[in-house]
mmCIF file of C-alpha atoms in Angstrom:
data_model
loop_
_atom_site.group_PDB
_atom_site.id
_atom_site.type_symbol
_atom_site.label_atom_id
_atom_site.label_comp_id
_atom_site.label_asym_id
_atom_site.label_seq_id
_atom_site.Cartn_x
_atom_site.Cartn_y
_atom_site.Cartn_z
ATOM 1 C CA GLY A 1 5.733 30.556 3.312
ATOM 2 C CA GLN A 2 3.497 33.648 4.979
ATOM 3 C CA ASN A 3 0.729 32.863 6.986
ATOM 4 C CA ILE A 4 -1.894 34.339 8.672
ATOM 5 C CA ASP A 5 -4.571 32.658 10.799
ATOM 6 C CA GLN A 6 -7.678 33.642 12.830
ATOM 7 C CA PRO A 7 -10.974 32.431 13.598
ATOM 8 C CA THR A 8 -13.796 31.959 10.314
ATOM 9 C CA GLU A 9 -16.773 33.617 12.609
ATOM 10 C CA MET A 10 -17.633 34.258 16.132
ATOM 11 C CA THR A 11 -20.967 35.131 17.763
ATOM 12 C CA ALA A 12 -21.855 37.165 20.916
ATOM 13 C CA THR A 13 -23.443 38.592 22.466
ATOM 14 C CA GLU A 14 -24.758 42.862 22.663
ATOM 15 C CA GLY A 15 -22.614 44.242 26.026
ATOM 16 C CA ALA A 16 -20.162 41.275 26.097
ATOM 17 C CA ILE A 17 -16.738 41.141 25.513
ATOM 18 C CA VAL A 18 -15.197 39.207 22.825
ATOM 19 C CA GLN A 19 -11.521 38.545 22.046
ATOM 20 C CA ILE A 20 -10.459 37.515 18.234
ATOM 21 C CA ASN A 21 -7.000 35.866 18.080
ATOM 22 C CA CYS A 22 -4.474 36.128 15.228
ATOM 23 C CA THR A 23 -1.370 34.486 14.687
ATOM 24 C CA TYR A 24 0.932 35.226 12.320
ATOM 25 C CA GLN A 25 4.533 33.093 10.600
ATOM 26 C CA THR A 26 5.888 35.949 8.260
ATOM 27 C CA SER A 27 9.496 36.564 6.751
ATOM 28 C CA GLY A 28 10.173 39.451 8.949
ATOM 29 C CA PHE A 29 7.938 41.762 11.240
ATOM 30 C CA ASN A 30 7.146 45.426 11.026
ATOM 31 C CA GLY A 31 4.125 45.411 12.773
ATOM 32 C CA LEU A 32 0.443 44.426 12.939
ATOM 33 C CA PHE A 33 -3.001 46.285 11.758
ATOM 34 C CA TRP A 34 -6.492 45.015 12.585
ATOM 35 C CA TYR A 35 -8.922 46.475 10.473
ATOM 36 C CA GLN A 36 -12.770 46.404 10.744
ATOM 37 C CA GLN A 37 -14.850 45.854 7.493
ATOM 38 C CA HIS A 38 -18.534 46.116 7.495
ATOM 39 C CA ALA A 39 -20.236 44.125 4.016
ATOM 40 C CA GLY A 40 -19.445 46.238 1.084
ATOM 41 C CA GLU A 41 -17.493 48.449 2.357
ATOM 42 C CA ALA A 42 -13.826 48.625 2.409
ATOM 43 C CA PRO A 43 -11.752 48.251 5.792
ATOM 44 C CA THR A 44 -10.667 50.829 8.447
ATOM 45 C CA PHE A 45 -8.249 50.964 10.669
ATOM 46 C CA LEU A 46 -8.336 50.358 14.212
ATOM 47 C CA SER A 47 -4.938 49.514 15.766
ATOM 48 C CA TYR A 48 -1.599 48.944 15.275
ATOM 49 C CA ASN A 49 1.253 47.371 17.378
ATOM 50 C CA VAL A 50 4.702 46.729 16.784
ATOM 51 C CA LEU A 51 6.068 46.082 20.293
ATOM 52 C CA ASP A 52 4.834 43.996 22.633
ATOM 53 C CA GLY A 53 2.145 44.558 25.109
ATOM 54 C CA LEU A 54 -1.668 46.046 24.856
ATOM 55 C CA GLU A 55 -2.332 48.962 23.113
ATOM 56 C CA GLU A 56 -6.261 50.329 24.435
ATOM 57 C CA LYS A 57 -8.159 53.150 22.437
ATOM 58 C CA GLY A 58 -11.943 53.245 23.908
ATOM 59 C CA ARG A 59 -13.876 49.932 23.749
ATOM 60 C CA PHE A 60 -11.029 48.256 21.802
ATOM 61 C CA SER A 61 -8.003 47.316 23.001
ATOM 62 C CA SER A 62 -5.192 44.896 20.930
ATOM 63 C CA PHE A 63 -2.101 42.924 22.100
ATOM 64 C CA LEU A 64 0.899 41.632 20.634
ATOM 65 C CA SER A 65 3.263 39.112 21.360
ATOM 66 C CA ARG A 66 6.233 39.137 19.036
ATOM 67 C CA SER A 67 7.817 35.677 20.257
ATOM 68 C CA LYS A 68 4.904 34.076 19.979
ATOM 69 C CA GLY A 69 3.748 35.317 16.853
ATOM 70 C CA TYR A 70 0.017 36.410 18.037
ATOM 71 C CA SER A 71 -2.184 39.193 18.777
ATOM 72 C CA TYR A 72 -5.725 39.538 20.072
ATOM 73 C CA LEU A 73 -8.277 42.410 19.276
ATOM 74 C CA LEU A 74 -10.471 42.682 22.273
ATOM 75 C CA LEU A 75 -13.882 44.588 21.972
ATOM 76 C CA LYS A 76 -15.654 45.537 25.065
ATOM 77 C CA GLU A 77 -19.440 46.663 25.871
ATOM 78 C CA LEU A 78 -20.103 45.326 22.362
ATOM 79 C CA GLN A 79 -22.636 47.222 20.144
ATOM 80 C CA MET A 80 -24.923 45.922 17.403
ATOM 81 C CA LYS A 81 -22.877 48.181 15.098
ATOM 82 C CA ASP A 82 -19.579 45.858 16.391
ATOM 83 C CA SER A 83 -21.367 43.465 13.662
ATOM 84 C CA ALA A 84 -18.524 43.253 11.046
ATOM 85 C CA SER A 85 -15.389 41.319 9.835
ATOM 86 C CA TYR A 86 -12.308 42.262 11.578
ATOM 87 C CA LEU A 87 -9.120 41.552 9.317
ATOM 88 C CA CYS A 88 -5.634 40.819 11.123
ATOM 89 C CA ALA A 89 -3.052 41.884 8.847
ATOM 90 C CA VAL A 90 0.925 41.958 9.128
ATOM 91 C CA MET A 91 3.922 44.064 7.734
ATOM 92 C CA ASP A 92 6.589 41.728 6.304
ATOM 93 C CA SER A 93 10.306 42.793 6.174
ATOM 94 C CA ASN A 94 9.519 44.623 2.464
ATOM 95 C CA TYR A 95 6.495 46.938 4.400
ATOM 96 C CA GLN A 96 4.107 44.716 2.431
ATOM 97 C CA LEU A 97 0.916 43.594 4.344
ATOM 98 C CA ILE A 98 -0.164 40.161 4.739
ATOM 99 C CA TRP A 99 -3.953 40.110 5.162
ATOM 100 C CA GLY A 100 -5.684 37.195 7.093
ATOM 101 C CA ALA A 101 -8.986 36.145 6.182
ATOM 102 C CA GLY A 102 -11.096 38.226 8.714
ATOM 103 C CA THR A 103 -13.208 36.898 11.172
ATOM 104 C CA LYS A 104 -16.903 37.476 10.833
ATOM 105 C CA LEU A 105 -18.510 38.824 14.580
ATOM 106 C CA ILE A 106 -21.537 38.405 14.522
ATOM 107 C CA ILE A 107 -23.150 40.055 17.526
ATOM 108 C CA LYS A 108 -26.879 38.992 19.214
ATOM 109 C CA PRO A 109 -29.086 40.922 21.475
ATOM 110 C CA GLY B 1 -7.546 63.872 7.663
ATOM 111 C CA ALA B 2 -6.702 60.983 5.183
ATOM 112 C CA VAL B 3 -8.771 60.786 2.881
ATOM 113 C CA VAL B 4 -9.144 58.531 -0.036
ATOM 114 C CA SER B 5 -12.300 58.525 -2.654
ATOM 115 C CA GLN B 6 -12.619 56.205 -5.107
ATOM 116 C CA HIS B 7 -14.946 56.941 -8.435
ATOM 117 C CA PRO B 8 -17.282 55.180 -9.558
ATOM 118 C CA SER B 9 -18.411 53.368 -6.258
ATOM 119 C CA ARG B 10 -20.609 50.872 -8.562
ATOM 120 C CA VAL B 11 -20.219 49.894 -12.517
ATOM 121 C CA ILE B 12 -22.037 47.531 -14.211
ATOM 122 C CA CYS B 13 -20.568 46.892 -17.928
ATOM 123 C CA LYS B 14 -20.878 44.403 -20.797
ATOM 124 C CA SER B 15 -18.441 41.621 -21.182
ATOM 125 C CA GLY B 16 -15.918 43.047 -23.590
ATOM 126 C CA THR B 17 -15.569 46.616 -22.633
ATOM 127 C CA SER B 18 -12.836 47.925 -20.241
ATOM 128 C CA VAL B 19 -13.620 49.877 -17.116
ATOM 129 C CA LYS B 20 -11.780 52.666 -15.716
ATOM 130 C CA ILE B 21 -11.907 52.647 -11.712
ATOM 131 C CA GLU B 22 -9.959 56.092 -10.266
ATOM 132 C CA CYS B 23 -8.347 56.345 -6.547
ATOM 133 C CA ARG B 24 -7.475 59.818 -5.304
ATOM 134 C CA SER B 25 -5.688 60.823 -1.578
ATOM 135 C CA LEU B 26 -7.695 64.178 -1.004
ATOM 136 C CA ASP B 27 -5.396 65.520 1.926
ATOM 137 C CA PHE B 28 -2.313 64.195 1.679
ATOM 138 C CA GLN B 29 0.678 63.118 -1.146
ATOM 139 C CA ALA B 30 0.522 59.327 -1.690
ATOM 140 C CA THR B 31 3.681 57.937 -2.182
ATOM 141 C CA THR B 32 2.084 54.485 -2.801
ATOM 142 C CA MET B 33 -1.393 53.078 -3.614
ATOM 143 C CA PHE B 34 -2.036 50.081 -3.422
ATOM 144 C CA TRP B 35 -5.173 47.808 -5.431
ATOM 145 C CA TYR B 36 -6.844 45.323 -3.705
ATOM 146 C CA ARG B 37 -9.431 42.930 -5.113
ATOM 147 C CA GLN B 38 -12.146 41.115 -2.837
ATOM 148 C CA PHE B 39 -14.766 38.128 -3.481
ATOM 149 C CA PRO B 40 -17.577 37.701 -1.658
ATOM 150 C CA LYS B 41 -17.184 36.133 1.979
ATOM 151 C CA GLN B 42 -12.939 36.370 1.485
ATOM 152 C CA SER B 43 -9.935 38.791 2.353
ATOM 153 C CA LEU B 44 -8.318 41.020 0.567
ATOM 154 C CA MET B 45 -6.008 40.022 -2.443
ATOM 155 C CA LEU B 46 -3.203 42.380 -3.193
ATOM 156 C CA MET B 47 -3.463 42.891 -6.928
ATOM 157 C CA ALA B 48 -0.231 45.490 -7.513
ATOM 158 C CA THR B 49 1.187 48.175 -5.868
ATOM 159 C CA SER B 50 2.225 51.900 -7.537
ATOM 160 C CA ASN B 51 4.668 54.368 -6.872
ATOM 161 C CA GLU B 52 4.272 57.465 -7.776
ATOM 162 C CA GLY B 53 5.547 57.785 -11.807
ATOM 163 C CA SER B 54 7.202 54.303 -11.681
ATOM 164 C CA LYS B 55 5.517 51.070 -13.176
ATOM 165 C CA ALA B 56 3.227 48.809 -11.418
ATOM 166 C CA THR B 57 4.219 45.961 -9.626
ATOM 167 C CA TYR B 58 2.064 43.350 -10.025
ATOM 168 C CA GLU B 59 1.144 40.062 -7.811
ATOM 169 C CA GLN B 60 2.396 36.722 -8.919
ATOM 170 C CA GLY B 61 -1.136 35.901 -11.017
ATOM 171 C CA VAL B 62 -2.214 39.162 -12.198
ATOM 172 C CA GLU B 63 -2.340 40.291 -15.735
ATOM 173 C CA LYS B 64 -0.966 43.312 -15.899
ATOM 174 C CA ASP B 65 -2.129 43.530 -19.172
ATOM 175 C CA LYS B 66 -5.310 43.166 -18.331
ATOM 176 C CA PHE B 67 -4.973 45.175 -15.100
ATOM 177 C CA LEU B 68 -3.587 48.675 -16.295
ATOM 178 C CA ILE B 69 -2.563 50.574 -13.580
ATOM 179 C CA ASN B 70 -1.346 54.059 -13.374
ATOM 180 C CA HIS B 71 0.146 56.639 -11.301
ATOM 181 C CA ALA B 72 0.815 60.174 -12.571
ATOM 182 C CA SER B 73 0.713 61.859 -9.882
ATOM 183 C CA LEU B 74 0.660 61.558 -5.934
ATOM 184 C CA THR B 75 -2.715 62.163 -5.651
ATOM 185 C CA LEU B 76 -4.154 59.753 -8.608
ATOM 186 C CA SER B 77 -3.940 56.486 -9.532
ATOM 187 C CA THR B 78 -6.069 54.664 -11.906
ATOM 188 C CA LEU B 79 -6.764 50.609 -12.817
ATOM 189 C CA THR B 80 -8.173 49.908 -16.009
ATOM 190 C CA VAL B 81 -9.811 46.811 -16.380
ATOM 191 C CA THR B 82 -9.560 45.366 -20.141
ATOM 192 C CA SER B 83 -11.916 43.500 -21.662
ATOM 193 C CA ALA B 84 -13.755 42.639 -19.138
ATOM 194 C CA HIS B 85 -15.141 39.370 -18.296
ATOM 195 C CA PRO B 86 -18.273 37.775 -15.445
ATOM 196 C CA GLU B 87 -15.036 36.439 -13.518
ATOM 197 C CA ASP B 88 -13.815 40.047 -13.269
ATOM 198 C CA SER B 89 -16.889 41.009 -11.447
ATOM 199 C CA SER B 90 -15.903 41.966 -7.776
ATOM 200 C CA PHE B 91 -15.071 44.494 -5.057
ATOM 201 C CA TYR B 92 -12.502 46.778 -5.671
ATOM 202 C CA ILE B 93 -10.684 49.019 -3.347
ATOM 203 C CA CYS B 94 -7.590 50.951 -3.452
ATOM 204 C CA SER B 95 -5.587 52.387 -0.531
ATOM 205 C CA ALA B 96 -2.921 54.899 -0.214
ATOM 206 C CA ARG B 97 -0.022 55.550 1.463
ATOM 207 C CA GLY B 98 1.716 58.313 2.745
ATOM 208 C CA SER B 99 4.928 59.647 4.444
ATOM 209 C CA GLY B 100 4.422 61.124 8.187
ATOM 210 C CA ARG B 101 1.028 59.803 8.728
ATOM 211 C CA GLY B 102 -0.837 57.862 10.983
ATOM 212 C CA ALA B 103 0.679 54.750 11.715
ATOM 213 C CA PRO B 104 3.965 53.931 10.376
ATOM 214 C CA TYR B 105 3.411 52.187 6.528
ATOM 215 C CA GLU B 106 -0.291 52.702 7.526
ATOM 216 C CA GLN B 107 -3.200 52.447 4.444
ATOM 217 C CA TYR B 108 -5.824 54.785 3.957
ATOM 218 C CA PHE B 109 -8.447 52.542 2.100
ATOM 219 C CA GLY B 110 -11.004 53.913 -0.713
ATOM 220 C CA PRO B 111 -14.482 52.770 -0.114
ATOM 221 C CA GLY B 112 -14.475 50.712 -2.915
ATOM 222 C CA THR B 113 -15.991 49.978 -6.353
ATOM 223 C CA ARG B 114 -18.066 46.834 -6.918
ATOM 224 C CA LEU B 115 -17.900 45.806 -10.399
ATOM 225 C CA THR B 116 -20.485 43.922 -12.372
ATOM 226 C CA VAL B 117 -19.901 42.388 -15.692
ATOM 227 C CA THR B 118 -22.472 40.767 -17.408
#
């Protein structure tokens, strides 16, 4: 079966760095997405990785290792507004998005 | 660019009635639209995928006669929850995908519709 694993909840301090991991087992791979979702709102796109390596975009970076079925989202200089759920999603061989359950990130002052 | 709207944002209806939710891509042509349902503290659950002009493909366990999807144009898809019951209360989110925009096969999400059935 297809499976995406990510931690249920993480806590970090304002101004610090946090890494949210995602491991996956899917039938085929056509890219991995990270989305941010604030409570009661729809997801917003953060990043897309299809090749191995690190993609940096401002305070957020995303890493992919296809051989390990592993990705992480790195958030630097955390701000209170970064408190949200972070969803990892993998596009399988049928170009369907397989979603993880999301990681709720709590930022403390 | 790549804006998707959803209407209504919130709806409360009585058990047994039907509710229609609209999803529109405002500045691009959406070749494919997706309908998701999300229960509190859970991830997105794909309900169905629709391509313009053809019948929607429903995920296993989703009743096609209860959740009617119409994708009549490249900018509009509708989801009708028929004979709604309290267990249908959820957050319904649509997303749209258009060729040549953003990351390959990136989905753009609407703001969601909170449905409460009393």
